[in-house]
């Protein structure tokens, strides 16, 4: 489950980014649901919401550290499908954005809900995986009381 999740998320993320970058020009926005959801192609040189732009090497280092720490934790925790899925989704998302930062110097973002900064599948995976990880961790802690 762990390695499948990592591969599935990181490969899907990279494939979508290639499709976006080949078919849209930078800052182009295509309405999918008018005034609600658009595909908008941008280059994000920072972290979430574009903060700390210009710290590419810091984000590369932090991504690698987080991936390594999650793998170490996974090897030392109670393994089950939920923990593997959560950790795999987080790592897959982190890898997707890490590949962009190393290869391009920025992250390709494209999901635009108009009320939130533009983001991508990798960002969604990191948030979803973190949510699932907290559910897993909360359940483990409750069972250990």
Short mmCIF file of C-alpha atoms in Angstrom, two decimals:
data_model
loop_
_atom_site.label_atom_id
_atom_site.label_comp_id
_atom_site.label_asym_id
_atom_site.label_seq_id
_atom_site.Cartn_x
_atom_site.Cartn_y
_atom_site.Cartn_z
CA UNK A 1 0.00 0.00 0.00
CA UNK A 2 2.78 2.46 0.93
CA UNK A 3 4.83 2.24 -2.25
CA UNK A 4 1.75 2.01 -4.49
CA UNK A 5 0.42 5.23 -2.89
CA UNK A 6 3.75 7.00 -3.36
CA UNK A 7 4.06 5.96 -7.00
CA UNK A 8 0.41 6.60 -7.88
CA UNK A 9 0.31 10.13 -6.44
CA UNK A 10 3.73 11.24 -7.69
CA UNK A 11 3.22 9.85 -11.21
CA UNK A 12 -0.33 11.26 -11.54
CA UNK A 13 0.89 14.62 -10.25
CA UNK A 14 3.73 14.78 -12.76
CA UNK A 15 1.56 13.62 -15.67
CA UNK A 16 -1.09 16.26 -14.97
CA UNK A 17 1.59 18.95 -14.69
CA UNK A 18 3.05 17.93 -18.07
CA UNK A 19 -0.42 18.08 -19.64
CA UNK A 20 -1.09 21.51 -18.11
CA UNK A 21 2.29 22.95 -19.11
CA UNK A 22 2.00 21.61 -22.69
CA UNK A 23 -1.56 22.83 -23.29
CA UNK A 24 -1.81 26.14 -21.43
CA UNK A 25 0.42 29.17 -21.45
CA UNK A 26 1.58 30.67 -18.16
CA UNK A 27 -1.27 32.47 -16.31
CA UNK A 28 -3.87 31.13 -18.76
CA UNK A 29 -7.13 30.27 -17.04
CA UNK A 30 -9.82 28.00 -18.44
CA UNK A 31 -13.19 27.94 -16.69
CA UNK A 32 -14.40 24.45 -15.87
CA UNK A 33 -17.29 25.71 -13.74
CA UNK A 34 -17.53 29.42 -14.46
CA UNK A 35 -16.66 31.68 -11.50
CA UNK A 36 -16.13 28.62 -9.27
CA UNK A 37 -13.44 26.28 -10.64
CA UNK A 38 -10.84 27.06 -13.30
CA UNK A 39 -7.66 25.45 -14.55
CA UNK A 40 -5.09 28.21 -14.15
CA UNK A 41 -1.44 27.55 -15.03
CA UNK A 42 1.03 29.29 -12.73
CA UNK A 43 4.59 28.84 -11.51
CA UNK A 44 4.86 28.85 -7.73
CA UNK A 45 8.37 29.71 -6.60
CA UNK A 46 7.48 29.54 -2.90
CA UNK A 47 5.63 27.30 -0.51
CA UNK A 48 1.88 27.22 0.04
CA UNK A 49 0.22 30.39 -1.24
CA UNK A 50 3.56 31.41 -2.76
CA UNK A 51 5.05 32.42 0.60
CA UNK A 52 8.82 32.50 0.96
CA UNK A 53 9.41 32.70 -2.79
CA UNK A 54 13.08 32.35 -3.64
CA UNK A 55 13.88 29.73 -0.99
CA UNK A 56 13.94 26.81 -3.43
CA UNK A 57 16.91 25.08 -1.81
CA UNK A 58 15.30 25.31 1.63
CA UNK A 59 12.10 23.69 0.29
CA UNK A 60 14.13 20.96 -1.41
CA UNK A 61 15.97 20.22 1.84
CA UNK A 62 12.77 20.30 3.94
CA UNK A 63 11.00 17.97 1.50
CA UNK A 64 13.83 15.45 1.68
CA UNK A 65 13.94 15.65 5.50
CA UNK A 66 10.15 15.16 5.77
CA UNK A 67 10.22 12.18 3.39
CA UNK A 68 13.06 10.55 5.33
CA UNK A 69 11.38 11.21 8.71
CA UNK A 70 8.09 9.75 7.48
CA UNK A 71 9.86 6.63 6.22
CA UNK A 72 11.69 6.25 9.54
CA UNK A 73 8.44 6.72 11.46
CA UNK A 74 6.67 4.20 9.22
CA UNK A 75 9.35 1.60 9.93
CA UNK A 76 8.96 2.12 13.69
CA UNK A 77 5.17 2.44 13.98
CA UNK A 78 2.29 0.03 14.02
CA UNK A 79 1.78 -0.65 10.33
CA UNK A 80 -1.71 -0.89 8.91
CA UNK A 81 -3.43 0.11 5.69
CA UNK A 82 -4.47 3.54 6.99
CA UNK A 83 -0.97 4.49 8.16
CA UNK A 84 0.59 3.23 4.93
CA UNK A 85 -1.98 5.07 2.83
CA UNK A 86 -1.56 8.31 4.78
CA UNK A 87 2.23 8.24 4.74
CA UNK A 88 2.29 7.14 1.08
CA UNK A 89 -0.02 9.96 0.01
CA UNK A 90 2.04 12.56 1.90
CA UNK A 91 5.32 11.28 0.44
CA UNK A 92 3.82 11.03 -3.06
CA UNK A 93 2.71 14.65 -2.87
CA UNK A 94 6.02 15.79 -1.43
CA UNK A 95 7.86 13.93 -4.21
CA UNK A 96 5.67 15.49 -6.90
CA UNK A 97 6.51 19.01 -5.76
CA UNK A 98 10.14 18.08 -5.04
CA UNK A 99 10.61 16.87 -8.63
CA UNK A 100 9.24 20.20 -9.89
CA UNK A 101 11.56 22.24 -7.66
CA UNK A 102 14.63 20.25 -8.67
CA UNK A 103 13.75 19.99 -12.38
CA UNK A 104 12.16 23.38 -12.99
CA UNK A 105 13.04 25.62 -10.05
CA UNK A 106 9.34 26.14 -9.26
CA UNK A 107 6.17 24.13 -8.69
CA UNK A 108 3.44 23.97 -11.33
CA UNK A 109 0.03 24.85 -9.87
CA UNK A 110 -3.26 24.67 -11.75
CA UNK A 111 -6.32 24.01 -9.51
CA UNK A 112 -8.07 27.34 -9.06
CA UNK A 113 -11.24 27.59 -6.97
CA UNK A 114 -11.17 31.40 -7.07
CA UNK A 115 -11.55 31.73 -3.28
CA UNK A 116 -8.21 30.06 -2.53
CA UNK A 117 -4.72 30.39 -4.01
CA UNK A 118 -4.02 28.08 -6.98
CA UNK A 119 -2.65 24.67 -5.98
CA UNK A 120 -2.05 21.19 -7.46
CA UNK A 121 -2.64 17.46 -6.89
CA UNK A 122 0.55 17.14 -4.83
CA UNK A 123 -0.63 19.85 -2.42
CA UNK A 124 -4.01 18.12 -2.14
CA UNK A 125 -2.29 14.81 -1.44
CA UNK A 126 -0.14 16.32 1.32
CA UNK A 127 -3.17 17.84 3.05
CA UNK A 128 -5.33 14.71 2.61
CA UNK A 129 -2.52 12.42 3.74
CA UNK A 130 -1.88 14.56 6.81
CA UNK A 131 -5.59 14.44 7.70
CA UNK A 132 -5.59 10.63 7.33
CA UNK A 133 -2.39 10.40 9.36
CA UNK A 134 -4.00 12.31 12.24
CA UNK A 135 -7.00 9.96 12.10
CA UNK A 136 -4.62 6.99 12.23
CA UNK A 137 -2.49 8.49 15.00
CA UNK A 138 -5.51 9.50 17.07
CA UNK A 139 -6.87 5.94 16.79
CA UNK A 140 -3.53 4.41 17.82
CA UNK A 141 -3.24 6.74 20.81
CA UNK A 142 -6.85 6.01 21.88
CA UNK A 143 -6.12 2.25 21.70
CA UNK A 144 -2.97 2.65 23.82
CA UNK A 145 -4.78 4.37 26.72
#
